[in-house]
């Protein structure tokens, strides 16, 4: 009897010990489970994953993405309008009525008044006056040059044309600076407005801002440029008179009408004389619109050297689009197709009588030669 009671107590003790061990293991498991889940929730997410979520897949900023991962990406800054809006603006097109703010500037002002919370990304970088400006010429290839430059990680540019030095100068320099994108140390701020080159007041106004500003002029055969200019206007106004009736004062005498802007813009030597009153020739780079098409990497090399940039934009970024007749950017990383300029580029030119084109070539020849001498470059238009 006594031994039987001892065995019962012994078995009960063993069972109690097993239960205690079981509950201890459950508590330990529960403790580790909550520790691990709490650690995962509190762990910081990587910068790269945030960038992948927030990155603005700008249609032409393909190779910039890889390089931007090495530092806070300027593409995160919201100051600049998206390319879907800005590519609708052709070279120096009068997209905004005189005295009216560019649409992206109006939108920016509305967003500022509606949003009381400023994104953290607004605090990165500084808004600076542009150190370099593409000042001309309309229908010369300025849009292509700007978009090619935007591949470079050290270039930040306004997408739309500010038209500050020709239309909105009365708004003041602070207004102009606020249009600029934010830049980090080592980056260059740029803008392009092709009508500056033919605006009489523009040189003195740019010099008032900074006489050390670098100036880029994209030039093209003035005859071809005039036809392209006319083609662009014709696409918007189908009832436009014929090219010859606008280019010639009198069809019988063959005198050229220099009051027509499409003709007047091509007098490069006269416009350059105005700019040389305020800036030395060393502050200018003259880019060939023809070579920008036939050898984009070569011309971009010259531009990058002029701006003091490392040669990042090269042959590997371009391919020639046979349909459009000009180079396009190769497929960006993460995109399904290559990127070309908008439909407004590469329009089919109307047929112009040969004799009219020849009269224009004869008219421009002395001005071209004078421009070759002034710029120190022979563009081979004659």
Tab-separated table of C-alpha atoms in Angstrom:
chain	number	residue	atom	x	y	z
A	1	UNK	CA	0.000	0.000	0.000
A	2	UNK	CA	2.745	2.359	0.913
A	3	UNK	CA	4.759	1.490	-2.134
A	4	UNK	CA	1.703	1.956	-4.344
A	5	UNK	CA	1.212	5.522	-3.023
A	6	UNK	CA	4.848	6.308	-3.699
A	7	UNK	CA	4.486	5.219	-7.307
A	8	UNK	CA	1.434	7.464	-7.789
A	9	UNK	CA	3.243	10.463	-6.358
A	10	UNK	CA	6.260	9.739	-8.584
A	11	UNK	CA	4.157	9.516	-11.759
A	12	UNK	CA	2.314	12.724	-10.885
A	13	UNK	CA	5.606	14.515	-10.356
A	14	UNK	CA	6.900	13.390	-13.755
A	15	UNK	CA	3.720	14.565	-15.486
A	16	UNK	CA	3.881	17.941	-13.747
A	17	UNK	CA	7.503	18.327	-14.829
A	18	UNK	CA	6.591	17.606	-18.451
A	19	UNK	CA	3.750	20.126	-18.371
A	20	UNK	CA	6.081	22.763	-16.918
A	21	UNK	CA	8.646	22.144	-19.668
A	22	UNK	CA	5.894	22.349	-22.300
A	23	UNK	CA	4.577	25.699	-21.075
A	24	UNK	CA	8.109	27.028	-20.738
A	25	UNK	CA	8.806	26.152	-24.390
A	26	UNK	CA	5.544	27.815	-25.457
A	27	UNK	CA	6.489	31.017	-23.616
A	28	UNK	CA	9.991	31.012	-25.135
A	29	UNK	CA	8.601	30.420	-28.630
A	30	UNK	CA	6.032	33.198	-28.182
A	31	UNK	CA	8.728	35.588	-26.923
A	32	UNK	CA	10.992	34.960	-29.913
A	33	UNK	CA	8.080	35.218	-32.340
A	34	UNK	CA	7.098	38.714	-31.161
A	35	UNK	CA	10.720	39.839	-31.042
A	36	UNK	CA	11.328	38.787	-34.616
A	37	UNK	CA	8.115	40.300	-36.008
A	38	UNK	CA	8.726	43.565	-34.134
A	39	UNK	CA	12.258	43.735	-35.530
A	40	UNK	CA	11.044	43.281	-39.114
A	41	UNK	CA	8.410	45.974	-38.739
A	42	UNK	CA	10.864	48.475	-37.294
A	43	UNK	CA	13.687	47.782	-39.761
A	44	UNK	CA	14.306	50.774	-42.109
A	45	UNK	CA	13.478	50.246	-45.759
A	46	UNK	CA	16.339	50.649	-48.210
A	47	UNK	CA	16.867	53.865	-50.105
A	48	UNK	CA	16.790	51.931	-53.334
A	49	UNK	CA	13.311	50.492	-52.718
A	50	UNK	CA	12.005	53.962	-51.924
A	51	UNK	CA	13.546	55.305	-55.082
A	52	UNK	CA	12.044	52.476	-57.078
A	53	UNK	CA	8.603	53.420	-55.741
A	54	UNK	CA	8.924	57.161	-56.125
A	55	UNK	CA	11.055	57.452	-59.237
A	56	UNK	CA	9.485	59.488	-62.015
A	57	UNK	CA	10.061	57.504	-65.183
A	58	UNK	CA	10.770	60.546	-67.353
A	59	UNK	CA	10.686	59.368	-70.982
A	60	UNK	CA	14.169	60.572	-71.855
A	61	UNK	CA	16.039	60.202	-68.503
A	62	UNK	CA	17.061	56.612	-69.217
A	63	UNK	CA	20.707	56.227	-68.258
A	64	UNK	CA	20.447	58.911	-65.569
A	65	UNK	CA	18.518	56.429	-63.383
A	66	UNK	CA	21.446	54.096	-62.875
A	67	UNK	CA	23.828	56.914	-61.973
A	68	UNK	CA	21.315	58.667	-59.747
A	69	UNK	CA	21.169	55.642	-57.425
A	70	UNK	CA	24.575	56.690	-56.127
A	71	UNK	CA	23.160	59.855	-54.557
A	72	UNK	CA	19.830	61.549	-53.755
A	73	UNK	CA	18.123	61.562	-57.116
A	74	UNK	CA	17.309	64.980	-58.635
A	75	UNK	CA	14.378	63.282	-60.378
A	76	UNK	CA	12.654	63.245	-56.971
A	77	UNK	CA	12.382	67.015	-57.010
A	78	UNK	CA	8.906	68.168	-58.016
A	79	UNK	CA	9.920	71.589	-59.337
A	80	UNK	CA	10.032	70.602	-62.954
A	81	UNK	CA	7.035	69.869	-65.209
A	82	UNK	CA	6.722	66.371	-66.581
A	83	UNK	CA	7.993	65.671	-70.068
A	84	UNK	CA	4.548	64.646	-71.226
A	85	UNK	CA	3.608	68.306	-70.882
A	86	UNK	CA	6.788	69.862	-72.074
A	87	UNK	CA	7.356	67.821	-75.232
A	88	UNK	CA	4.227	69.411	-76.650
A	89	UNK	CA	6.244	72.625	-76.805
A	90	UNK	CA	8.172	72.842	-80.072
A	91	UNK	CA	11.297	74.941	-80.579
A	92	UNK	CA	10.304	78.471	-79.557
A	93	UNK	CA	6.664	77.889	-80.443
A	94	UNK	CA	4.365	80.637	-79.246
A	95	UNK	CA	2.491	78.257	-76.993
A	96	UNK	CA	1.674	80.953	-74.444
A	97	UNK	CA	0.083	84.234	-75.359
A	98	UNK	CA	2.297	87.329	-74.798
A	99	UNK	CA	2.009	88.489	-71.215
A	100	UNK	CA	0.611	85.138	-70.097
A	101	UNK	CA	2.564	82.869	-67.773
A	102	UNK	CA	3.720	79.512	-69.171
A	103	UNK	CA	1.174	76.839	-68.254
A	104	UNK	CA	3.587	74.915	-66.049
A	105	UNK	CA	4.299	78.092	-64.052
A	106	UNK	CA	0.556	78.623	-63.539
A	107	UNK	CA	0.133	75.009	-62.410
A	108	UNK	CA	3.065	75.334	-60.020
A	109	UNK	CA	1.552	78.424	-58.427
A	110	UNK	CA	-1.831	76.679	-57.995
A	111	UNK	CA	-0.263	73.627	-56.414
A	112	UNK	CA	1.717	75.784	-53.992
A	113	UNK	CA	-1.422	77.608	-52.826
A	114	UNK	CA	-3.453	74.399	-52.482
A	115	UNK	CA	-0.897	72.305	-50.630
A	116	UNK	CA	0.011	73.423	-47.134
A	117	UNK	CA	2.412	70.517	-46.612
A	118	UNK	CA	5.734	70.825	-48.457
A	119	UNK	CA	7.232	67.464	-49.490
A	120	UNK	CA	10.557	66.593	-47.886
A	121	UNK	CA	12.136	66.337	-51.345
A	122	UNK	CA	11.651	70.091	-51.769
A	123	UNK	CA	14.418	70.649	-49.235
A	124	UNK	CA	17.120	68.947	-51.328
A	125	UNK	CA	19.333	71.122	-53.502
A	126	UNK	CA	19.165	74.821	-54.319
A	127	UNK	CA	17.374	76.842	-56.962
A	128	UNK	CA	20.020	78.730	-58.912
A	129	UNK	CA	20.092	81.012	-61.924
A	130	UNK	CA	21.083	79.026	-65.035
A	131	UNK	CA	24.814	78.808	-65.651
A	132	UNK	CA	24.131	77.962	-69.309
A	133	UNK	CA	21.291	78.892	-71.672
A	134	UNK	CA	20.383	77.551	-75.107
A	135	UNK	CA	19.464	80.882	-76.718
A	136	UNK	CA	18.707	79.775	-80.279
A	137	UNK	CA	17.662	79.189	-82.879
A	138	UNK	CA	14.064	78.241	-83.483
A	139	UNK	CA	13.744	75.074	-85.614
A	140	UNK	CA	17.481	74.550	-85.348
A	141	UNK	CA	17.396	71.494	-83.075
A	142	UNK	CA	17.268	73.102	-79.634
A	143	UNK	CA	14.682	70.676	-78.248
A	144	UNK	CA	16.762	67.679	-79.326
A	145	UNK	CA	19.886	69.179	-77.760
A	146	UNK	CA	18.149	69.857	-74.460
A	147	UNK	CA	16.683	66.351	-74.226
A	148	UNK	CA	20.031	64.781	-75.109
A	149	UNK	CA	21.659	66.862	-72.363
A	150	UNK	CA	19.063	65.741	-69.844
A	151	UNK	CA	20.544	62.242	-69.989
A	152	UNK	CA	23.570	63.636	-68.171
A	153	UNK	CA	23.260	63.236	-64.385
A	154	UNK	CA	24.914	66.619	-63.785
A	155	UNK	CA	22.456	68.612	-65.888
A	156	UNK	CA	19.150	69.881	-64.546
A	157	UNK	CA	16.982	71.877	-66.925
A	158	UNK	CA	13.575	73.487	-67.151
A	159	UNK	CA	11.500	71.449	-69.599
A	160	UNK	CA	9.265	74.215	-70.945
A	161	UNK	CA	10.617	77.474	-72.334
A	162	UNK	CA	10.560	80.200	-69.641
A	163	UNK	CA	10.685	83.140	-72.114
A	164	UNK	CA	11.871	85.318	-69.245
A	165	UNK	CA	14.313	87.543	-71.133
A	166	UNK	CA	11.888	88.281	-73.973
A	167	UNK	CA	8.332	88.142	-72.546
A	168	UNK	CA	8.326	88.085	-68.751
A	169	UNK	CA	11.310	90.197	-67.760
A	170	UNK	CA	9.078	92.574	-65.791
A	171	UNK	CA	8.353	89.756	-63.317
A	172	UNK	CA	11.859	90.025	-61.912
A	173	UNK	CA	14.858	87.769	-61.410
A	174	UNK	CA	13.491	86.084	-58.292
A	175	UNK	CA	10.444	84.944	-60.246
A	176	UNK	CA	12.807	83.558	-62.880
A	177	UNK	CA	14.972	81.741	-60.355
A	178	UNK	CA	11.910	80.100	-58.803
A	179	UNK	CA	11.174	78.496	-62.181
A	180	UNK	CA	14.498	76.666	-62.072
A	181	UNK	CA	14.803	73.071	-60.834
A	182	UNK	CA	16.758	72.393	-57.670
A	183	UNK	CA	20.355	71.309	-58.177
A	184	UNK	CA	22.964	69.636	-56.006
A	185	UNK	CA	26.600	70.697	-55.792
A	186	UNK	CA	28.345	69.920	-59.062
A	187	UNK	CA	25.176	70.036	-61.163
A	188	UNK	CA	24.459	72.653	-63.830
A	189	UNK	CA	21.159	74.515	-64.141
A	190	UNK	CA	20.032	75.137	-67.738
A	191	UNK	CA	17.114	76.444	-69.744
A	192	UNK	CA	16.370	76.918	-73.423
A	193	UNK	CA	14.356	79.632	-75.149
A	194	UNK	CA	15.323	79.944	-78.843
A	195	UNK	CA	13.727	83.349	-79.306
A	196	UNK	CA	16.367	84.963	-77.053
A	197	UNK	CA	18.871	84.953	-79.934
A	198	UNK	CA	16.695	87.263	-82.055
A	199	UNK	CA	15.441	89.480	-79.201
A	200	UNK	CA	17.262	92.817	-79.143
A	201	UNK	CA	16.969	93.331	-75.367
A	202	UNK	CA	17.938	89.786	-74.375
A	203	UNK	CA	21.767	90.151	-74.308
A	204	UNK	CA	21.797	93.059	-71.872
A	205	UNK	CA	19.198	91.382	-69.679
A	206	UNK	CA	21.109	88.096	-69.510
A	207	UNK	CA	24.285	90.011	-68.695
A	208	UNK	CA	22.459	91.844	-65.897
A	209	UNK	CA	21.755	88.439	-64.377
A	210	UNK	CA	25.284	87.094	-64.964
A	211	UNK	CA	27.786	88.148	-67.626
A	212	UNK	CA	29.604	84.825	-67.134
A	213	UNK	CA	26.637	82.801	-68.429
A	214	UNK	CA	27.549	80.243	-71.086
A	215	UNK	CA	25.493	80.587	-74.269
A	216	UNK	CA	24.686	77.800	-76.724
A	217	UNK	CA	23.343	78.519	-80.215
A	218	UNK	CA	22.111	75.656	-82.388
A	219	UNK	CA	22.234	76.819	-86.013
A	220	UNK	CA	21.018	75.219	-89.209
A	221	UNK	CA	21.072	76.046	-92.933
A	222	UNK	CA	18.896	79.206	-92.892
A	223	UNK	CA	16.997	78.137	-96.020
A	224	UNK	CA	16.087	74.720	-94.602
A	225	UNK	CA	15.340	76.354	-91.254
A	226	UNK	CA	12.923	78.837	-92.904
A	227	UNK	CA	11.061	76.010	-94.657
A	228	UNK	CA	10.840	74.086	-91.377
A	229	UNK	CA	9.547	77.190	-89.619
A	230	UNK	CA	6.897	77.638	-92.303
A	231	UNK	CA	5.930	73.953	-92.097
A	232	UNK	CA	5.354	74.231	-88.366
A	233	UNK	CA	3.148	77.309	-88.767
A	234	UNK	CA	1.265	75.689	-91.647
A	235	UNK	CA	0.407	72.684	-89.464
A	236	UNK	CA	-1.402	75.055	-87.105
A	237	UNK	CA	-2.852	77.384	-89.740
A	238	UNK	CA	-3.753	75.372	-92.867
A	239	UNK	CA	-4.983	78.523	-94.626
A	240	UNK	CA	-1.526	80.125	-94.537
A	241	UNK	CA	-0.369	81.735	-97.828
A	242	UNK	CA	2.278	79.911	-99.853
A	243	UNK	CA	5.909	79.971	-98.786
A	244	UNK	CA	6.987	81.949	-101.860
A	245	UNK	CA	4.347	84.630	-101.363
A	246	UNK	CA	5.623	85.202	-97.805
A	247	UNK	CA	9.336	84.978	-98.593
A	248	UNK	CA	9.292	87.314	-101.617
A	249	UNK	CA	8.207	90.945	-101.560
A	250	UNK	CA	7.474	90.753	-105.247
A	251	UNK	CA	7.538	87.580	-107.308
A	252	UNK	CA	8.664	89.423	-110.428
A	253	UNK	CA	11.626	91.230	-108.820
A	254	UNK	CA	12.521	88.348	-106.504
A	255	UNK	CA	13.318	90.643	-103.553
A	256	UNK	CA	13.387	88.812	-100.232
A	257	UNK	CA	11.036	90.039	-97.525
A	258	UNK	CA	13.190	90.261	-94.386
A	259	UNK	CA	10.217	91.434	-92.320
A	260	UNK	CA	8.919	87.846	-92.323
A	261	UNK	CA	10.234	86.212	-89.143
A	262	UNK	CA	11.006	82.903	-90.889
A	263	UNK	CA	13.509	84.778	-93.074
A	264	UNK	CA	14.743	87.256	-90.460
A	265	UNK	CA	15.736	84.570	-87.923
A	266	UNK	CA	18.256	83.141	-90.433
A	267	UNK	CA	20.362	86.335	-90.436
A	268	UNK	CA	22.639	84.810	-87.810
A	269	UNK	CA	25.476	87.304	-88.255
A	270	UNK	CA	23.263	90.293	-87.475
A	271	UNK	CA	21.848	88.680	-84.341
A	272	UNK	CA	25.285	87.606	-83.146
A	273	UNK	CA	26.590	91.178	-83.503
A	274	UNK	CA	24.011	92.238	-80.938
A	275	UNK	CA	25.106	89.562	-78.457
A	276	UNK	CA	28.827	90.281	-78.899
A	277	UNK	CA	28.262	93.747	-77.481
A	278	UNK	CA	27.754	92.110	-74.077
A	279	UNK	CA	29.480	88.712	-74.201
A	280	UNK	CA	32.884	87.662	-75.562
A	281	UNK	CA	32.990	85.015	-78.279
A	282	UNK	CA	34.534	82.566	-75.798
A	283	UNK	CA	31.193	82.413	-73.961
A	284	UNK	CA	29.440	80.984	-77.035
A	285	UNK	CA	29.219	77.489	-78.419
A	286	UNK	CA	27.741	77.133	-81.905
A	287	UNK	CA	26.229	73.704	-82.458
A	288	UNK	CA	25.541	72.454	-85.970
A	289	UNK	CA	21.930	71.366	-86.312
A	290	UNK	CA	22.938	69.169	-89.249
A	291	UNK	CA	25.690	67.381	-87.303
A	292	UNK	CA	23.371	66.987	-84.331
A	293	UNK	CA	21.379	64.717	-86.669
A	294	UNK	CA	24.235	62.983	-88.509
A	295	UNK	CA	26.615	62.666	-85.537
A	296	UNK	CA	24.752	63.360	-82.287
A	297	UNK	CA	27.444	61.835	-80.070
A	298	UNK	CA	30.153	63.981	-81.668
A	299	UNK	CA	28.235	67.235	-81.180
A	300	UNK	CA	27.242	66.206	-77.665
A	301	UNK	CA	30.905	65.661	-76.884
A	302	UNK	CA	31.634	69.279	-77.838
A	303	UNK	CA	28.703	70.504	-75.748
A	304	UNK	CA	29.782	68.535	-72.675
A	305	UNK	CA	33.336	69.864	-72.999
A	306	UNK	CA	32.048	73.435	-73.294
A	307	UNK	CA	29.960	73.014	-70.142
A	308	UNK	CA	32.849	71.443	-68.230
A	309	UNK	CA	31.048	68.117	-67.888
A	310	UNK	CA	32.398	64.612	-68.035
A	311	UNK	CA	31.583	62.958	-71.367
A	312	UNK	CA	28.708	60.739	-70.268
A	313	UNK	CA	26.403	61.074	-73.304
A	314	UNK	CA	27.928	59.008	-76.106
A	315	UNK	CA	27.210	56.752	-79.095
A	316	UNK	CA	25.638	54.099	-76.887
A	317	UNK	CA	22.689	56.407	-76.166
A	318	UNK	CA	21.516	56.931	-79.768
A	319	UNK	CA	20.060	55.156	-82.751
A	320	UNK	CA	18.860	56.674	-86.031
A	321	UNK	CA	15.120	56.579	-86.687
A	322	UNK	CA	14.666	56.172	-90.456
A	323	UNK	CA	10.997	57.159	-90.320
A	324	UNK	CA	11.510	60.455	-88.528
A	325	UNK	CA	14.867	61.154	-90.123
A	326	UNK	CA	16.734	62.039	-86.930
A	327	UNK	CA	18.378	60.281	-83.976
A	328	UNK	CA	16.390	58.956	-81.049
A	329	UNK	CA	17.430	57.794	-77.613
A	330	UNK	CA	17.783	54.061	-77.130
A	331	UNK	CA	15.338	52.187	-74.925
A	332	UNK	CA	15.616	53.431	-71.328
A	333	UNK	CA	16.159	50.923	-68.558
A	334	UNK	CA	12.783	49.668	-67.371
A	335	UNK	CA	10.975	50.873	-70.501
A	336	UNK	CA	9.455	48.772	-73.248
A	337	UNK	CA	10.435	50.969	-76.182
A	338	UNK	CA	12.982	53.594	-77.281
A	339	UNK	CA	12.191	57.285	-76.928
A	340	UNK	CA	11.979	59.825	-79.728
A	341	UNK	CA	10.908	63.455	-79.786
A	342	UNK	CA	7.239	64.255	-80.297
A	343	UNK	CA	5.098	64.134	-83.422
A	344	UNK	CA	5.865	67.789	-84.085
A	345	UNK	CA	9.410	66.747	-85.054
A	346	UNK	CA	10.254	65.302	-88.430
A	347	UNK	CA	7.290	66.786	-90.316
A	348	UNK	CA	7.232	66.374	-94.085
A	349	UNK	CA	8.159	69.678	-95.748
A	350	UNK	CA	5.963	71.034	-98.550
A	351	UNK	CA	7.327	71.353	-102.061
A	352	UNK	CA	8.892	74.800	-102.618
A	353	UNK	CA	9.764	75.973	-106.155
A	354	UNK	CA	13.472	75.492	-106.853
A	355	UNK	CA	13.902	79.077	-108.067
A	356	UNK	CA	12.520	80.430	-104.788
A	357	UNK	CA	14.934	78.322	-102.761
A	358	UNK	CA	17.817	79.450	-104.970
A	359	UNK	CA	16.911	83.115	-104.478
A	360	UNK	CA	16.977	82.540	-100.744
A	361	UNK	CA	20.376	80.840	-100.929
A	362	UNK	CA	21.786	83.759	-102.914
A	363	UNK	CA	20.305	86.162	-100.375
A	364	UNK	CA	21.754	84.363	-97.344
A	365	UNK	CA	25.215	83.663	-98.809
A	366	UNK	CA	26.965	86.895	-97.694
A	367	UNK	CA	25.339	86.691	-94.255
A	368	UNK	CA	26.460	83.074	-93.914
A	369	UNK	CA	30.048	83.923	-94.800
A	370	UNK	CA	30.024	86.749	-92.293
A	371	UNK	CA	28.697	84.356	-89.652
A	372	UNK	CA	31.441	81.824	-90.467
A	373	UNK	CA	34.052	84.528	-89.869
A	374	UNK	CA	32.477	85.730	-86.630
A	375	UNK	CA	31.980	82.262	-85.157
A	376	UNK	CA	35.209	80.765	-86.484
A	377	UNK	CA	33.302	77.820	-87.968
A	378	UNK	CA	32.394	76.976	-91.558
A	379	UNK	CA	29.041	75.212	-91.495
A	380	UNK	CA	29.098	74.432	-95.213
A	381	UNK	CA	25.676	75.765	-96.124
A	382	UNK	CA	26.814	77.192	-99.476
